[in-house]
GROMACS .gro file of C-alpha atoms in nm:
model
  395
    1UNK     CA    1  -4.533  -2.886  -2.194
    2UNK     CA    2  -4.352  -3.214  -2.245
    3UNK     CA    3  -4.473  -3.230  -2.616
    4UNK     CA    4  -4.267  -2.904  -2.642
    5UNK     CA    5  -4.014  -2.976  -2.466
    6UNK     CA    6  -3.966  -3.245  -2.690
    7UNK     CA    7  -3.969  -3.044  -3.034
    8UNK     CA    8  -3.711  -2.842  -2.853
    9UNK     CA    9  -3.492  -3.054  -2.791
   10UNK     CA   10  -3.538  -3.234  -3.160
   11UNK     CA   11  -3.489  -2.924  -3.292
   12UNK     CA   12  -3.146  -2.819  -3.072
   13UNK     CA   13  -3.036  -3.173  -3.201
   14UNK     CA   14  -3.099  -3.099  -3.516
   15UNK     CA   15  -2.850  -2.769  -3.511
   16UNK     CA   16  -2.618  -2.985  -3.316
   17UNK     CA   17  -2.578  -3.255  -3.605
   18UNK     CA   18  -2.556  -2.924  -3.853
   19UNK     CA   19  -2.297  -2.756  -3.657
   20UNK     CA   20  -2.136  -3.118  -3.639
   21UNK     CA   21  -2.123  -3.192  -4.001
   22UNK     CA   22  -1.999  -2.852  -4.103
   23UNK     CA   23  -1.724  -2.909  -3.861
   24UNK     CA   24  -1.628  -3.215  -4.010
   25UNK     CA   25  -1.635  -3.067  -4.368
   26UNK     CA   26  -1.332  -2.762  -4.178
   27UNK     CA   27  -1.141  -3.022  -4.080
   28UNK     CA   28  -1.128  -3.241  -4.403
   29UNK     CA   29  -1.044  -2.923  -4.573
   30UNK     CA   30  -0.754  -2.792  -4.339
   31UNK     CA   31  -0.573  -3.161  -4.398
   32UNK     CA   32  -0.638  -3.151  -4.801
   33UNK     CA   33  -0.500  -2.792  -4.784
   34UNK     CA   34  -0.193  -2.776  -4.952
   35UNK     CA   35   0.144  -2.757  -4.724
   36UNK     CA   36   0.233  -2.427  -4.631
   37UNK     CA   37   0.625  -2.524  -4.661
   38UNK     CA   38   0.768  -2.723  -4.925
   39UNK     CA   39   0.811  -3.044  -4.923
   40UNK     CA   40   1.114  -3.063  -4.960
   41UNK     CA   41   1.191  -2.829  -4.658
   42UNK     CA   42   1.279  -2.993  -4.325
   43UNK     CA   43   0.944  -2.794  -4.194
   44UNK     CA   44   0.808  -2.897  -4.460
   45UNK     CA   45   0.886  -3.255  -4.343
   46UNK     CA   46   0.760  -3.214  -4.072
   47UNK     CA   47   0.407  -3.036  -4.077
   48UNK     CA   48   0.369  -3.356  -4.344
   49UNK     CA   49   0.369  -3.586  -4.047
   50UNK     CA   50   0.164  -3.380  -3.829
   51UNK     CA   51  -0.100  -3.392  -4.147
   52UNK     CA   52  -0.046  -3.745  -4.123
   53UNK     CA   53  -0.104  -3.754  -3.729
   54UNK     CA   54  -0.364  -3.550  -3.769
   55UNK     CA   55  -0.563  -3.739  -4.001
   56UNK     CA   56  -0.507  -4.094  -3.801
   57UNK     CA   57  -0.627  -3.932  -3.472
   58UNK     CA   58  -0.911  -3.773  -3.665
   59UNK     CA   59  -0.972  -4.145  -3.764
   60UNK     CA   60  -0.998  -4.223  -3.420
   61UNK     CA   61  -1.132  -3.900  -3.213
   62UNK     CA   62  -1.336  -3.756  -3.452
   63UNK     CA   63  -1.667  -3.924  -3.384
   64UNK     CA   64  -1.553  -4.032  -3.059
   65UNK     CA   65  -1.809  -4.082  -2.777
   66UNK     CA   66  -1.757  -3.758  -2.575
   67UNK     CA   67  -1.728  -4.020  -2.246
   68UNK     CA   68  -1.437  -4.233  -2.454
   69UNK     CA   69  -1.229  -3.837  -2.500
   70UNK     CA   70  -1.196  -3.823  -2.071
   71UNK     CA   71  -0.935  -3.981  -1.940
   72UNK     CA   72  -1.010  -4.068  -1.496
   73UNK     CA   73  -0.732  -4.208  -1.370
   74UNK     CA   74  -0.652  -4.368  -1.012
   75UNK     CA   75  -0.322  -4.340  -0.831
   76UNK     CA   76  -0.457  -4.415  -0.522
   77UNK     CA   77  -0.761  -4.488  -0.287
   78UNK     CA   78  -0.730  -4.174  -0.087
   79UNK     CA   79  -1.088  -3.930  -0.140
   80UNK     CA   80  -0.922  -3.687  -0.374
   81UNK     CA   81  -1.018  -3.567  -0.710
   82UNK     CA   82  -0.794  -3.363  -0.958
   83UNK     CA   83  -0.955  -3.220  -1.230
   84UNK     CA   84  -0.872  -2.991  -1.546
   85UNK     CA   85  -1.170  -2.924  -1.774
   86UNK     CA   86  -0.980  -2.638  -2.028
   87UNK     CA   87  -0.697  -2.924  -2.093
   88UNK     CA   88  -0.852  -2.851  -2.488
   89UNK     CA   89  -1.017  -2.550  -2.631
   90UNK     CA   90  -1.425  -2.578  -2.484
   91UNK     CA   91  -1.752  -2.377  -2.565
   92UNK     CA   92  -1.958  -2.176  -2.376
   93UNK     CA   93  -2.298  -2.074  -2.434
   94UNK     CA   94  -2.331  -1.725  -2.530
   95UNK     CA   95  -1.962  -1.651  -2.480
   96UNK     CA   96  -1.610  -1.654  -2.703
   97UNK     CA   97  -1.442  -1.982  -2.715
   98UNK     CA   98  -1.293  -2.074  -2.394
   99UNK     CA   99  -0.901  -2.071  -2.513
  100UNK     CA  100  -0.656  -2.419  -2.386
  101UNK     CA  101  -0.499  -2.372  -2.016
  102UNK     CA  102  -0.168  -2.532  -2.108
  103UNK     CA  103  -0.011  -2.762  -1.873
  104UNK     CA  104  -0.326  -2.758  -1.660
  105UNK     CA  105  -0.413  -3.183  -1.725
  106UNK     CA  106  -0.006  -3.213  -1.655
  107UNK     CA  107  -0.045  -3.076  -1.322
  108UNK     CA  108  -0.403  -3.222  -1.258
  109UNK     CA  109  -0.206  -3.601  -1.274
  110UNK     CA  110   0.103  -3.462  -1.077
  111UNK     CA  111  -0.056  -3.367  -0.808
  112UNK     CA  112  -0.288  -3.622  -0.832
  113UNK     CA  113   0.001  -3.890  -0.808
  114UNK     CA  114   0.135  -3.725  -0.511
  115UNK     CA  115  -0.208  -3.715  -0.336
  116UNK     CA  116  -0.242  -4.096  -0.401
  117UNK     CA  117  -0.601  -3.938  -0.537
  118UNK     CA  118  -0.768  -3.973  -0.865
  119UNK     CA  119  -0.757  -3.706  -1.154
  120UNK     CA  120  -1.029  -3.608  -1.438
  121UNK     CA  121  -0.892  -3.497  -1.761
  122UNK     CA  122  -0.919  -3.500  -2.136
  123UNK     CA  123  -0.769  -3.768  -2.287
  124UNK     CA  124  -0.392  -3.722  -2.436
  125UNK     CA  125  -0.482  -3.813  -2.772
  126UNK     CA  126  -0.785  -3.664  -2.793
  127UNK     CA  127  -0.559  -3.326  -2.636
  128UNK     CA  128  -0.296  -3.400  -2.915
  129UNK     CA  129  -0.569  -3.417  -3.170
  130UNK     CA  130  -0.748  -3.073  -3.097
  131UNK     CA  131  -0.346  -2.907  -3.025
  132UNK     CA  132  -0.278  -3.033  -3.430
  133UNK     CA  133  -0.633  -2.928  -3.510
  134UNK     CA  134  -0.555  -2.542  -3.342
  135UNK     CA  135  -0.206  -2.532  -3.453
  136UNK     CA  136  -0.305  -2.579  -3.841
  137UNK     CA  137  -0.645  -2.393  -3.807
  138UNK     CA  138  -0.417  -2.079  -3.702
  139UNK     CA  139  -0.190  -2.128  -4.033
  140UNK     CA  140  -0.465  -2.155  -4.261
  141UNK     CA  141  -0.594  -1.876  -4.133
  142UNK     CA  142  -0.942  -2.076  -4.035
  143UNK     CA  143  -1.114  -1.906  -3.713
  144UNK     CA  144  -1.086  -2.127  -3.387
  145UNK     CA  145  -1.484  -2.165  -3.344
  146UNK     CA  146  -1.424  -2.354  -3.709
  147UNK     CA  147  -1.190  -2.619  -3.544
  148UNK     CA  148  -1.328  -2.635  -3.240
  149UNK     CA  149  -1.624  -2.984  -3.235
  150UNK     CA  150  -1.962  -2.803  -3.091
  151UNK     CA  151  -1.995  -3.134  -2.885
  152UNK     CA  152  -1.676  -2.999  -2.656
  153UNK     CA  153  -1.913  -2.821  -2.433
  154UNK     CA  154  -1.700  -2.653  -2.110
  155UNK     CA  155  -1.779  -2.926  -1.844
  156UNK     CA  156  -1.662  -2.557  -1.628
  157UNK     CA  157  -2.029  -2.395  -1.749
  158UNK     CA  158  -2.319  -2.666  -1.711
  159UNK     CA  159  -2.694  -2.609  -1.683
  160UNK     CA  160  -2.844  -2.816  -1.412
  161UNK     CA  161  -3.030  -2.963  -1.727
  162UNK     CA  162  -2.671  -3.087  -1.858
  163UNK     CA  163  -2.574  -3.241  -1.549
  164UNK     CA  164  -2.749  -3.610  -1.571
  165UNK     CA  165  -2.557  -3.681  -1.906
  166UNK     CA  166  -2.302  -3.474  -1.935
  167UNK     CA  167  -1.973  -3.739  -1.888
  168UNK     CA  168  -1.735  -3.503  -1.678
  169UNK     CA  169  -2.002  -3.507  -1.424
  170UNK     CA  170  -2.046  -3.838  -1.388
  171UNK     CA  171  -1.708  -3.922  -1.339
  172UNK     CA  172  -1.691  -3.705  -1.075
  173UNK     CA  173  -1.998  -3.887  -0.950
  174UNK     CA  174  -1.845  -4.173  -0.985
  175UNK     CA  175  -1.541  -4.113  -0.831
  176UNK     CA  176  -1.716  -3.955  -0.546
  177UNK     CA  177  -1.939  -4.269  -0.498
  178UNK     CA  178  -1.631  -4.543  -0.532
  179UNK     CA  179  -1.547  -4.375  -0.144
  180UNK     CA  180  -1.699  -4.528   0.147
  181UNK     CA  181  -1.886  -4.248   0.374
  182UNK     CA  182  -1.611  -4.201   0.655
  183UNK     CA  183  -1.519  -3.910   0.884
  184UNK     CA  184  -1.228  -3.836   0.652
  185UNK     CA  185  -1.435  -3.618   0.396
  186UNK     CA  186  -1.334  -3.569   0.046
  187UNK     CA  187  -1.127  -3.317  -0.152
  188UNK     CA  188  -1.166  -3.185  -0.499
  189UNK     CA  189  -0.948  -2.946  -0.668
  190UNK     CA  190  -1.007  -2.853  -0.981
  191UNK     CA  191  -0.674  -2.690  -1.142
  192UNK     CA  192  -0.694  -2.388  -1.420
  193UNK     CA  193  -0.421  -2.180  -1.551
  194UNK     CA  194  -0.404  -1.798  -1.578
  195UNK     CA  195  -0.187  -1.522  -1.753
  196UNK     CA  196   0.163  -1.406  -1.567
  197UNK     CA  197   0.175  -1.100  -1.371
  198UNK     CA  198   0.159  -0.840  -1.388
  199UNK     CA  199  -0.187  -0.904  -1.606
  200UNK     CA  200  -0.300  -1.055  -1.320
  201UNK     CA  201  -0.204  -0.970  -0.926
  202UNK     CA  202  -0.076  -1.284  -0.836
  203UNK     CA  203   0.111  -1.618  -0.939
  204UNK     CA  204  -0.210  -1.856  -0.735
  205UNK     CA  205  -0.550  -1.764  -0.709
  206UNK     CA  206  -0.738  -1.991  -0.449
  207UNK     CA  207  -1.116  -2.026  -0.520
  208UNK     CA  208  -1.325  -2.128  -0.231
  209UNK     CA  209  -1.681  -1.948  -0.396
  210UNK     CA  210  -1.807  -2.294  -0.405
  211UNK     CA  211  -1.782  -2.401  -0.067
  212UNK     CA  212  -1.939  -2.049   0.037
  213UNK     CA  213  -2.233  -2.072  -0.182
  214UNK     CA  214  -2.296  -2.409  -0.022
  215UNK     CA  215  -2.263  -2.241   0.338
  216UNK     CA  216  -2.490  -1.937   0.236
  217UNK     CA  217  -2.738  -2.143   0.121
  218UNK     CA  218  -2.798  -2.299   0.501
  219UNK     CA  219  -2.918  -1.941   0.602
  220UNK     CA  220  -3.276  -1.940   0.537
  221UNK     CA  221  -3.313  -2.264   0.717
  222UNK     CA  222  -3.049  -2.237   0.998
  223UNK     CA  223  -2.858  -1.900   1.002
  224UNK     CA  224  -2.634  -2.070   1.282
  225UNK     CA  225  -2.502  -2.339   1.117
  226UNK     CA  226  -2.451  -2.125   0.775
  227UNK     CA  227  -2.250  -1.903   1.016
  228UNK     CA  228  -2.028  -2.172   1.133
  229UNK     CA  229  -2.026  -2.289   0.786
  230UNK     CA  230  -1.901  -2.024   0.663
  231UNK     CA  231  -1.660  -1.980   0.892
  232UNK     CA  232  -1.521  -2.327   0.831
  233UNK     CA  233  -1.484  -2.202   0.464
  234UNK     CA  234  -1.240  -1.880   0.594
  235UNK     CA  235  -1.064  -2.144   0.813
  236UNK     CA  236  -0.977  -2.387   0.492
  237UNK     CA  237  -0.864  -2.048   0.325
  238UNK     CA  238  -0.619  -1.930   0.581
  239UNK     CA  239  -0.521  -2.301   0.585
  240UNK     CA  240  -0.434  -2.305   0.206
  241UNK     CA  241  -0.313  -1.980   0.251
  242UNK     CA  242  -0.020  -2.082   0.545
  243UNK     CA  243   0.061  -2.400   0.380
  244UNK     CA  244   0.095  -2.297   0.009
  245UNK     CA  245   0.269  -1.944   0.042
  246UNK     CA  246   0.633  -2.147   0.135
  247UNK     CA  247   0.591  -2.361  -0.111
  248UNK     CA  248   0.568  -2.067  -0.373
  249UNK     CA  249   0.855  -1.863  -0.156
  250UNK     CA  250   1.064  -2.126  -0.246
  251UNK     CA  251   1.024  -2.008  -0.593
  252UNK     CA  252   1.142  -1.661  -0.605
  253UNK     CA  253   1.368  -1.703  -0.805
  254UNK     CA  254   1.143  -1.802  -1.090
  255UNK     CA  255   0.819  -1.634  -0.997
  256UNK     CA  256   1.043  -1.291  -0.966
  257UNK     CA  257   1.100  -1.032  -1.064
  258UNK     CA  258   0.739  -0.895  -0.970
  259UNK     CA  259   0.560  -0.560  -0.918
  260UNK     CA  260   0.546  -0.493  -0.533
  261UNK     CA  261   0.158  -0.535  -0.606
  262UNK     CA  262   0.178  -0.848  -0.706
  263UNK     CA  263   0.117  -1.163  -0.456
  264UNK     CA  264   0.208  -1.497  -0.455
  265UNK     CA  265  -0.106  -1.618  -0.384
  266UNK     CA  266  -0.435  -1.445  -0.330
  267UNK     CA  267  -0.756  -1.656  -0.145
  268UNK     CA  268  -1.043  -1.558  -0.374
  269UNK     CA  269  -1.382  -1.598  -0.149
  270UNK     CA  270  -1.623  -1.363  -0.256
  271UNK     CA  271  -1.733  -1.023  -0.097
  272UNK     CA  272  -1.454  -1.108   0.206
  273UNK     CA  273  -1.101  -0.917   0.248
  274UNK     CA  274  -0.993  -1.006   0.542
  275UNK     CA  275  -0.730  -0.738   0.576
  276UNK     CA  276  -0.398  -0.913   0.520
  277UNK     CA  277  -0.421  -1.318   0.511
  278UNK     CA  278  -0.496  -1.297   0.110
  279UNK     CA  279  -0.870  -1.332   0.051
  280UNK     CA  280  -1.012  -1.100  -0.174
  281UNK     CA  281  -1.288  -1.060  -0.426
  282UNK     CA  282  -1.128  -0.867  -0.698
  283UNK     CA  283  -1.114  -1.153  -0.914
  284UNK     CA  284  -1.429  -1.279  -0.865
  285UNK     CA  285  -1.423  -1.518  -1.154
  286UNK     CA  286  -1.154  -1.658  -1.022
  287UNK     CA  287  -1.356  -1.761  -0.733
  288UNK     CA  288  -1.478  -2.104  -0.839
  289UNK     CA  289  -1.882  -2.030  -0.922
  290UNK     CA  290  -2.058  -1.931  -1.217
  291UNK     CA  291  -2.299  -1.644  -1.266
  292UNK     CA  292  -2.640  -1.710  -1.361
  293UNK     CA  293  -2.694  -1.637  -1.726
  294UNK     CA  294  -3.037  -1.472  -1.904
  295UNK     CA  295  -3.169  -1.689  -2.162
  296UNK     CA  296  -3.197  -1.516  -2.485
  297UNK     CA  297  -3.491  -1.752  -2.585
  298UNK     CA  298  -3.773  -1.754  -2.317
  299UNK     CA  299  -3.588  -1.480  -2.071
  300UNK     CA  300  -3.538  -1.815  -1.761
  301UNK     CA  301  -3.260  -1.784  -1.563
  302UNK     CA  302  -3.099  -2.147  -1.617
  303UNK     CA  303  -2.821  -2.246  -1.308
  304UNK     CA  304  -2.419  -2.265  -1.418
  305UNK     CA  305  -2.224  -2.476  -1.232
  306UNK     CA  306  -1.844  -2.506  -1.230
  307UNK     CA  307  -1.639  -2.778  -1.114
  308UNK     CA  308  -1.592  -2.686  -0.735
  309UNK     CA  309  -1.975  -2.609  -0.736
  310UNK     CA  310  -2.042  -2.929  -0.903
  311UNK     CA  311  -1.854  -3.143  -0.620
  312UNK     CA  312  -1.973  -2.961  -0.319
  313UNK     CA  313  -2.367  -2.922  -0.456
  314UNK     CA  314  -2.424  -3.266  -0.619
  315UNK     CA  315  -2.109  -3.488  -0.581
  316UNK     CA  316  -2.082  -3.448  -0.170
  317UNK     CA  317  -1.752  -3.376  -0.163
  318UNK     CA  318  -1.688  -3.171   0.169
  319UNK     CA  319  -1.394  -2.962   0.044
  320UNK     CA  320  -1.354  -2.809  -0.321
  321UNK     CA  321  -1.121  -2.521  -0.444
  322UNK     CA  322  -1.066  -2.361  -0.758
  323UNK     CA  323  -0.696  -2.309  -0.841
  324UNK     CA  324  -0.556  -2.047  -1.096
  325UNK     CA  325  -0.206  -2.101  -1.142
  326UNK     CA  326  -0.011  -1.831  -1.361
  327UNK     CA  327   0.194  -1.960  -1.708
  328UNK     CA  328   0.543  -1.993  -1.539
  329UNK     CA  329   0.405  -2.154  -1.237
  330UNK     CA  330   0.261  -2.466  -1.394
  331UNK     CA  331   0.542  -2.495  -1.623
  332UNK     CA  332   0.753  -2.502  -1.283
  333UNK     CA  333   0.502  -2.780  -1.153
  334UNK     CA  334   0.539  -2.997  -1.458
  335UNK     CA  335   0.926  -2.950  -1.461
  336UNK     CA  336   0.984  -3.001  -1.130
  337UNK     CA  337   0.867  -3.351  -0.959
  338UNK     CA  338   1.016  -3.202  -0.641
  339UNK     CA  339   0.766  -2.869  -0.689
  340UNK     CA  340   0.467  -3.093  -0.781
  341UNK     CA  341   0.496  -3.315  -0.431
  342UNK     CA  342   0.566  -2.977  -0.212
  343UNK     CA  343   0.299  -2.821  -0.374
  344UNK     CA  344   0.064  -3.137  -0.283
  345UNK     CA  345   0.176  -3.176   0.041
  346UNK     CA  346   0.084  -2.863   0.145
  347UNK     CA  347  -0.318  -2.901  -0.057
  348UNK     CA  348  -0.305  -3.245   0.202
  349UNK     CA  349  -0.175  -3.093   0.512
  350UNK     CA  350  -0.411  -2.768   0.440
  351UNK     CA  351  -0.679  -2.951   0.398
  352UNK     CA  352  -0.591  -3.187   0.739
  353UNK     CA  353  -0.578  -2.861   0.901
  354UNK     CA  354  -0.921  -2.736   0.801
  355UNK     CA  355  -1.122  -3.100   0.940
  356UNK     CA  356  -0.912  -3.068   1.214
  357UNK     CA  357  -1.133  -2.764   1.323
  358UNK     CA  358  -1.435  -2.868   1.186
  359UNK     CA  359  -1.434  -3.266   1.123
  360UNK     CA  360  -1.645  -3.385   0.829
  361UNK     CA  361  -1.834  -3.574   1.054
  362UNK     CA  362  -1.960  -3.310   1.282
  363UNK     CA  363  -2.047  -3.071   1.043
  364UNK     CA  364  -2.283  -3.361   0.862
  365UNK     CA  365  -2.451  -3.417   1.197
  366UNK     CA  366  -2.501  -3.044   1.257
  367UNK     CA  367  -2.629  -2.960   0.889
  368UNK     CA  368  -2.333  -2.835   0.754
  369UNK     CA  369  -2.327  -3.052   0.460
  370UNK     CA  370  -2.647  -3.160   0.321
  371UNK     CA  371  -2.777  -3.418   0.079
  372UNK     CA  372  -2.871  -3.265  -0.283
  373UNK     CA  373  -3.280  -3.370  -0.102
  374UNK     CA  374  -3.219  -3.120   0.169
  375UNK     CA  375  -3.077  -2.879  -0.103
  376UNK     CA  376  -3.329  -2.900  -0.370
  377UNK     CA  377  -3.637  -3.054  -0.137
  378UNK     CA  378  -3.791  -3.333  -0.136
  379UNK     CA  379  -3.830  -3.399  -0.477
  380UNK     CA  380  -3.443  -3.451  -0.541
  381UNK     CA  381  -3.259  -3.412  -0.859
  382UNK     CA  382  -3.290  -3.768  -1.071
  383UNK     CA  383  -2.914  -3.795  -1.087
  384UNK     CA  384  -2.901  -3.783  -0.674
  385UNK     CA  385  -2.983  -4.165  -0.671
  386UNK     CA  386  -2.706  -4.262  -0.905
  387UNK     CA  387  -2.476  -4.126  -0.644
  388UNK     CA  388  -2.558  -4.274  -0.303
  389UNK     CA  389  -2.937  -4.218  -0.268
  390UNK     CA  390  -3.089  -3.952  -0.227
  391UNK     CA  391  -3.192  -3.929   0.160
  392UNK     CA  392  -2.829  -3.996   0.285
  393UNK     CA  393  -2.613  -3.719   0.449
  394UNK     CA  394  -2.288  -3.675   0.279
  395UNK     CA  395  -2.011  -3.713   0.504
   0.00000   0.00000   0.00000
């Protein structure tokens, strides 16, 4: 079975290096392409020093280690983590290309900054390079798969096979692991961006899927504590819910005019509507967890794991939520320092809330929030003892 596995994954290298070098033959030819204004046209001018640009950062991101195009940054030493994985064009397995969130890395650092946390993004060069490499794909008429390097894999769609090398995850292991255990917990966000209304029914969806899946799990051992659990999870979403609508309502004037349908924020937890505070499950990919997907090859059933599941499953991060954020509202964010620090005050003071009620501490003692060996057994995942080790409790 190894043997095989080991011609497999040979041979999936193998298409990888293909896919690679065909990529780099697309790009060579969109910068040789000849201008598409003249030259002598201030446009003209001007797409010649994006050419320019774009060849110098090809120079330099092109065969980049995928761990060198992340850029984890540290504003502070408080046990928060920003991230923004679809800060670039990504793949997916078996799926269209998963499109740029604009803005989404901007507000990842803002709020980051203003939460004295960390944040996980892609890189701004390496974002500037793939923005030139999208922005001249479209006026050559080249498709976006063509421009797109099949080594950006969406760090928002992993296998549990990806997990031990893929970089995004672990730099959020890292992070996670550069914070003493403590009773204060740890908070993840991981920030996303969504069309306006009315193509979507509100300006903020609030994933907390994540943290539910985690609670859910704690049935079949200890239907008690998965019922507290999960009613820790509906307590964080009401939280998020109180302290986040004002900050929005503040906003009317740019988030309006709207449909009467249309909410400011909606708390996305999966198969729950509690009749009026804003959780709902009609967006349930907005809900921070990842279907399981069929493999077309030998018919398994391989694990996905977003972000938020990512933190709360393997990282031991006690909080994690999944925020969709319509066009105009990050553009607000960004534009507004004032928006970006109300808007992270009320994530802190949410979240204060929330281990108030049930403090990170007692829920580790009571089960609440096992280790990845309680989780997975005792043989635990190989990446487990890179963290912390794999018999602790996270706390």
């Amino acid at each position: 079975q190894s043997q095989a596995q080991a011609v497999a994954d040979q041979r999936q290298a193998e298409q990888l290096a293909t896919r690679v070098a065909r990529w780099h033959t697309a790009v060579r030819a969109l910068i040789s392409a000849p201008p598409v204004a003249a030259a002598d046209d201030p446009e003209g001018a001007e797409e010649a020093n994006k050419l320019d640009e774009l060849a110098r950062l090809l120079s330099v991101c092109g065969d980049q280690a995928l761990a060198n195009r992340i850029d984890c940054g540290i504003e502070g030493r408080a046990p928060v983590l920003l991230s923004a994985p679809h800060g670039i064009s990504v793949l997916r397995d078996n799926h269209d290309v998963h499109v740029v969130e604009p803005n989404t890395s901007e507000v990842a650092r803002m709020l980051a900054k203003n939460l004295s946390g960390r944040y996980l993004v892609w890189s701004a060069d390496y974002q500037r390079f793939c923005d030139l490499l999208s922005s001249f794909g479209r006026k050559q008429k080249f498709m976006p798969s063509d421009v797109l390097d099949p080594r950006n894999r969406d760090p928002n769609y992993l296998t549990t096979a990806e997990l031990a090398d893929n970089p995004w995850h672990q730099r959020m292991l890292g992070a996670a692991s550069s914070w003493p255990i403590s009773d204060a917990g740890a908070l993840h966000v991981d920030v996303h961006g969504c069309k306006d209304p009315p193509h979507h029914d509100a300006h903020l969806f609030v994933g907390l899927g994540a943290m539910q899946a985690n609670a859910k799990r704690l049935a079949t051992r200890d239907p008690k504590a998965a019922e507290e659990a999960l009613h820790a999870v509906d307590v964080f979403g009401w939280a998020l819910s109180d302290e986040l609508s004002p900050v929005l309502s503040r906003l009317k004037h740019i988030l309006l005019p709207r449909p009467p349908h249309v909410l400011l924020i909606q708390i996305v937890i999966p198969d729950k509507n509690d009749g009026g505070r804003g959780a709902h499950a009609a967006k349930p990919r907005f809900a921070g967890i990842a279907a399981e997907e069929r493999s077309d090859s030998d018919g398994a059933v391989p694990s996905r794991h977003t972000m938020t599941q990512q933190a709360i499953t393997f990282a031991g991060f006690t909080h994690s939520v999944q925020l969709e954020m319509s066009k105009v509202l990050r553009k607000e964010i960004v534009k507004d320092p004032l928006v970006g620090k109300r808007f992270a005050d009320a994530l802190r003071s949410a979240w204060v809330k929330a281990k108030r009620q049930f403090p990170p501490s007692a829920a580790a003692a009571a089960g609440l929030l096992p280790s990845a060996q309680q989780q997975w057994g005792e043989e635990a995942p190989p990446w487990e003892g890179r963290r912390r080790g794999a018999a602790e409790v996270v706390s």
